Coordinates of C-alpha atoms and ligand atoms in Angstrom, one line a residue:
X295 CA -11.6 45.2 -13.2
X296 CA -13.1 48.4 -12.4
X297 CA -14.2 50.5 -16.1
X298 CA -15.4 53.8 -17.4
X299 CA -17.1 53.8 -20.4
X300 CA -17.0 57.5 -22.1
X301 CA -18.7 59.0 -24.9
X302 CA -21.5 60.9 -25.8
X303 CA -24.9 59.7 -26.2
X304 CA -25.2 57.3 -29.5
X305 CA -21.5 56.0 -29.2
X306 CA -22.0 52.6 -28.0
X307 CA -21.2 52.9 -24.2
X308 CA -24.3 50.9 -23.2
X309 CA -23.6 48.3 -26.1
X310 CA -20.3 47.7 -25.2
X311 CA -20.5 47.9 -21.5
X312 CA -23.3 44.6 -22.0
X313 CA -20.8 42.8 -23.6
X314 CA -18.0 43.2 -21.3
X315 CA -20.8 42.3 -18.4
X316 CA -21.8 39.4 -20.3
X317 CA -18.0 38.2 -21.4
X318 CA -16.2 38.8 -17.8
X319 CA -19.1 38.8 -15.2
X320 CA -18.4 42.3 -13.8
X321 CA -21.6 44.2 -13.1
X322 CA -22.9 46.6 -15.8
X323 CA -23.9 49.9 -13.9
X324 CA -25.9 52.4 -16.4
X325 CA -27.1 55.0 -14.8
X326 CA -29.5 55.8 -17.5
X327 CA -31.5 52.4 -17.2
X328 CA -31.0 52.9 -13.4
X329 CA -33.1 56.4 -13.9
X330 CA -35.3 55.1 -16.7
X331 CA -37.0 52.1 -13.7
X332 CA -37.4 54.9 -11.4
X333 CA -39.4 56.9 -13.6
X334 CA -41.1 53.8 -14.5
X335 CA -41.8 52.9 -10.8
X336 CA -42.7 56.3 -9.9
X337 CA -40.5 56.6 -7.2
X338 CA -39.6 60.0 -5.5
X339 CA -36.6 60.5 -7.3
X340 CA -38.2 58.9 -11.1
X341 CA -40.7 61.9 -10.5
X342 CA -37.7 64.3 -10.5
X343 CA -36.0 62.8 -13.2
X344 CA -38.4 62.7 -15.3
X345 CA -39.1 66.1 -17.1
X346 CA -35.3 66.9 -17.1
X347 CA -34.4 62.9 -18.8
X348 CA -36.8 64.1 -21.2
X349 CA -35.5 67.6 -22.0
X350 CA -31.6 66.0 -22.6
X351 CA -30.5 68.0 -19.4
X352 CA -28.4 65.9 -16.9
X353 CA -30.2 65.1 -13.5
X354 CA -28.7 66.6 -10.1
X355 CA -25.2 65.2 -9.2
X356 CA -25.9 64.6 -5.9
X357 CA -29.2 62.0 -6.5
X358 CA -26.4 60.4 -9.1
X359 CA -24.0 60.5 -6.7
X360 CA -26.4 58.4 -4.2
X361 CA -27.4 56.3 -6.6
X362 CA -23.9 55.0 -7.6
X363 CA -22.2 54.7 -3.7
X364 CA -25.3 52.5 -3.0
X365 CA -25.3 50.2 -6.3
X366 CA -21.0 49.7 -5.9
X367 CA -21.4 48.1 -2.1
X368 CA -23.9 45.5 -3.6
X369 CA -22.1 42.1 -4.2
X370 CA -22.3 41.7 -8.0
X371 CA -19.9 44.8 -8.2
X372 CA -17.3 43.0 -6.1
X373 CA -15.9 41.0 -8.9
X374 CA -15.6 44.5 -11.0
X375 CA -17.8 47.3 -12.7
X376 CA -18.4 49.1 -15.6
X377 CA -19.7 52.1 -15.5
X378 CA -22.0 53.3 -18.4
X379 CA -23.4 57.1 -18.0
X380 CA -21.0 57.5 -14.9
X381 CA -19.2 60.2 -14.6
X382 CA -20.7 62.6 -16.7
X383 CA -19.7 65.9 -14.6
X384 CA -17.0 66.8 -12.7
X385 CA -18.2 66.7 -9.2
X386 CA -19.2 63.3 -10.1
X387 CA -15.5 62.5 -11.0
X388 CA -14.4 63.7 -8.0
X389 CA -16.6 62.0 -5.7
X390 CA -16.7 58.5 -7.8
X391 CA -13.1 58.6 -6.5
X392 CA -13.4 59.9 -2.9
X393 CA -16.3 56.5 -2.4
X394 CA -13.6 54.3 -3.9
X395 CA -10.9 55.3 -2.3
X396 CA -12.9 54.7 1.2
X397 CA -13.4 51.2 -0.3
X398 CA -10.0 50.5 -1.0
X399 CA -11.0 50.0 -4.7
X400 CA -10.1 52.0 -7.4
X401 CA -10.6 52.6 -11.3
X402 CA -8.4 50.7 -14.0
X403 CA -9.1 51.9 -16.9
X404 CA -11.4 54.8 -18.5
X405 CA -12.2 53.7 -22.2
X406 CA -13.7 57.0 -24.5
X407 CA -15.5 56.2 -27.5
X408 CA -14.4 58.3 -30.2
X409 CA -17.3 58.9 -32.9
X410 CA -18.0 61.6 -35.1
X411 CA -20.8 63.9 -33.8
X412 CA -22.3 63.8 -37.5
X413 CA -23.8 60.2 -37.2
X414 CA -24.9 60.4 -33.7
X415 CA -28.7 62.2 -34.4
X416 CA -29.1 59.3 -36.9
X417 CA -28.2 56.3 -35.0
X418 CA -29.7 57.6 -31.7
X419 CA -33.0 58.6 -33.7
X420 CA -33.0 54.4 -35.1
X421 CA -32.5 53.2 -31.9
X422 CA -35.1 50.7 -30.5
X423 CA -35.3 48.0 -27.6
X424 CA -36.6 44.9 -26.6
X425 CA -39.6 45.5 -23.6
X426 CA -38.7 41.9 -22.3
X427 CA -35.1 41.5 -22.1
X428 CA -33.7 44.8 -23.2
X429 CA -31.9 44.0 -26.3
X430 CA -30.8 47.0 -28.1
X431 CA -31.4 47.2 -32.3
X432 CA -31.3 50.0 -34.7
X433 CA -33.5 50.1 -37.7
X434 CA -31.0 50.5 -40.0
X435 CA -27.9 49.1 -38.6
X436 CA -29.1 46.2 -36.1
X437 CA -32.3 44.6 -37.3
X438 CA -33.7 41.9 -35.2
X439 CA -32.9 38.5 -37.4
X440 CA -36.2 37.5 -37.7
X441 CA -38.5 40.5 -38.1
X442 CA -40.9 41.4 -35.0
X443 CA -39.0 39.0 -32.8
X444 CA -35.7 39.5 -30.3
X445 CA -33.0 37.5 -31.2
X446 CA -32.3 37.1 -27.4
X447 CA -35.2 36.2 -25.8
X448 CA -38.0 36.1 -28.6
X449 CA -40.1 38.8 -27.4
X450 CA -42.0 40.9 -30.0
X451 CA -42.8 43.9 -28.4
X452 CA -40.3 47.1 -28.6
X453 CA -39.9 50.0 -27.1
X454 CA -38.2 53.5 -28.0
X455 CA -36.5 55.7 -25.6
X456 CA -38.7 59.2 -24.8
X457 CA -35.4 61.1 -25.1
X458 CA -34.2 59.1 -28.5
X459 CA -35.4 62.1 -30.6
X460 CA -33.5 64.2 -33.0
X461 CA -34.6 67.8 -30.9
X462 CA -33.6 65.9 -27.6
X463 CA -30.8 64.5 -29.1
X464 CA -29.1 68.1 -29.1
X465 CA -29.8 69.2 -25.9
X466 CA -28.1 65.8 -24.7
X467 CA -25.0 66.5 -26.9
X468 CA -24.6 70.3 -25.7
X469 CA -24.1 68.6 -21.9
X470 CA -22.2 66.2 -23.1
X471 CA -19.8 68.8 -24.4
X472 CA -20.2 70.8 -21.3
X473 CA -19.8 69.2 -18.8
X474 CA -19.0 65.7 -19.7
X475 CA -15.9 66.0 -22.0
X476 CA -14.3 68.9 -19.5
X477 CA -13.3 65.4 -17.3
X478 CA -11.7 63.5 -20.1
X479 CA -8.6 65.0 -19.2
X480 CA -8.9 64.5 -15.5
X481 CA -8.8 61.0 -16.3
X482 CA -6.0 61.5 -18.7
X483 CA -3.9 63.2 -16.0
X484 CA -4.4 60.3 -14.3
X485 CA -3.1 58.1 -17.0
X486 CA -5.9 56.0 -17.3
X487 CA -7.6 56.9 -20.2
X488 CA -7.9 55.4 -23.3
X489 CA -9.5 55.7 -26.9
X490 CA -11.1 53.9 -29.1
X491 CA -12.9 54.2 -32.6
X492 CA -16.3 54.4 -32.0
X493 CA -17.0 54.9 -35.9
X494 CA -16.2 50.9 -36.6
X495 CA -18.5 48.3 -36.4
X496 CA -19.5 46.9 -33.5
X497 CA -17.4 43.5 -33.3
X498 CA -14.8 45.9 -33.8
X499 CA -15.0 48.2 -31.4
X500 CA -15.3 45.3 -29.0
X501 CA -12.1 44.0 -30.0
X502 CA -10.6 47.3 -29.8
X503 CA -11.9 47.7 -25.9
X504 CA -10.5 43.7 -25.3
X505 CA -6.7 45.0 -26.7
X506 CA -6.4 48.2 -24.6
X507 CA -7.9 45.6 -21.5
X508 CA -5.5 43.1 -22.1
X509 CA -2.3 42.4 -20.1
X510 CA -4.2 44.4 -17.3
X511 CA -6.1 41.7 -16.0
X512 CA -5.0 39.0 -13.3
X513 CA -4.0 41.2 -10.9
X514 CA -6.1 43.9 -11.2
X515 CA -9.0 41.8 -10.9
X516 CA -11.9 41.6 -8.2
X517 CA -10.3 45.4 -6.7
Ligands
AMP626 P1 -28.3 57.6 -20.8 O1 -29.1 56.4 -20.9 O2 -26.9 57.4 -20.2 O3 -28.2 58.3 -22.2 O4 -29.0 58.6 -19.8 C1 -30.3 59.2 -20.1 C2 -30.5 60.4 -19.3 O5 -30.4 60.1 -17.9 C3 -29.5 61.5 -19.5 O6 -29.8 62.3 -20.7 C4 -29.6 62.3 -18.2 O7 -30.8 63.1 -18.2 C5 -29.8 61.2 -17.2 N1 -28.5 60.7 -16.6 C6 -28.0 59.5 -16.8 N2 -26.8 59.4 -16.2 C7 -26.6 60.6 -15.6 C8 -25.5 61.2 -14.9 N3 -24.4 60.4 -14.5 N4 -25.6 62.5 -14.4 C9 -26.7 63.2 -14.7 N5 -27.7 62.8 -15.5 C10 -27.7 61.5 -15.9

């Protein structure tokens, strides 16, 4: 099955989209992480990324573009995708559907993650990771079991984002209402969008994602 995962920053899309990797096998594509190891490896594009990641602006469409058409040919998205920061513009839309299209593959589904724009600043500005493995925690919400230590992979150091701020955090809400939302109802149009309630907890919103995904799978499988 071939997913969208929509929402603004601090909704859960990355969250969620590891589970559904984890539960089904299809490949997990954030463009975000994607982004975040080329400014780590200094590549050409990491260096252009950079200062506009870190002032909540969205990076050019067309390195996004690239970087998705190259990262849907490889062989773990065969079996399906989710895509987690993907769309977030219209152009992007528009040419996530052309590269399909010339794949014979297309999109099944387009989940948005509802939450209320209020709580977003606080659970973004919590958010921390493990530097081994990657697993995500919050201070307040998601605290590793054992203090210091990952629950996955027993790591114990963390990391925090660079953008994960609460000035940051703004700027990356004002595109997501710009530019990202104006495509919800592209997708709607198309009659594959769905919704669901990002404010419940996070087993629930899983379960919520596993209902609207039900009865679509089988068939649709593997496209
Ligand atoms: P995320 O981890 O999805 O919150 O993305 C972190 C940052 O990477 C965003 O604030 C943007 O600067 C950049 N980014 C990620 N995905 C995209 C995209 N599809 N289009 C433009 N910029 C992106």
């Amino acid at each position: 099955m071939n997913l969208i995962l929509l929402g603004p920053p601090g909704a859960g899309k990355g969250t969620q989209a590891k589970r559904l990797a984890e539960r089904h096998g299809w490949a997990q594509l954030s463009t975000g992480d994607m982004l975040r190891a080329a400014v780590a490896a200094g590549t050409e594009i990491g260096v252009k990324a950079k200062s506009i990641m870190e002032s909540g602006n969205l990076v050019p469409d067309d390195i996004l573009i690239a970087m998705i058409g190259e990262r849907i040919d490889r062989p773990d998205s065969r079996a399906g995708f989710i895509l987690d920061g993907f769309p977030r513009t219209a152009m992007q839309a528009e040419a996530l559907d052309g590269m399909l299209a010339k794949r014979g593959r297309r999109l099944d589904r387009v989940i948005e993650i509802g939450v209320d724009e209020a709580a977003l600043v606080e659970r973004i500005s919590g958010r921390f990771a493990c530097v081994k493995c990657g697993a995500g925690y919050h201070e307040r919400y998601q605290r590793p079991k054992t203090e210091g230590r990952c629950d996955s992979c027993g790591g114990t150091e963390f990391s925090r984002r660079a953008d994960d701020n609460a000035e940051t955090v703004k700027t990356r809400l004002a595109a997501y209402r710009a530019q990202t939302a104006p495509i919800l109802p592209y997708y709607r149009e198309k009659g594959l969008l769905v919704r669901v309630d990002g404010m419940a907890e996070l087993d629930d919103v899983t379960r919520q994602i596993a209902r609207q995904l039900n009865g679509e799978k089988g068939g649709t499988a593997g496209r």
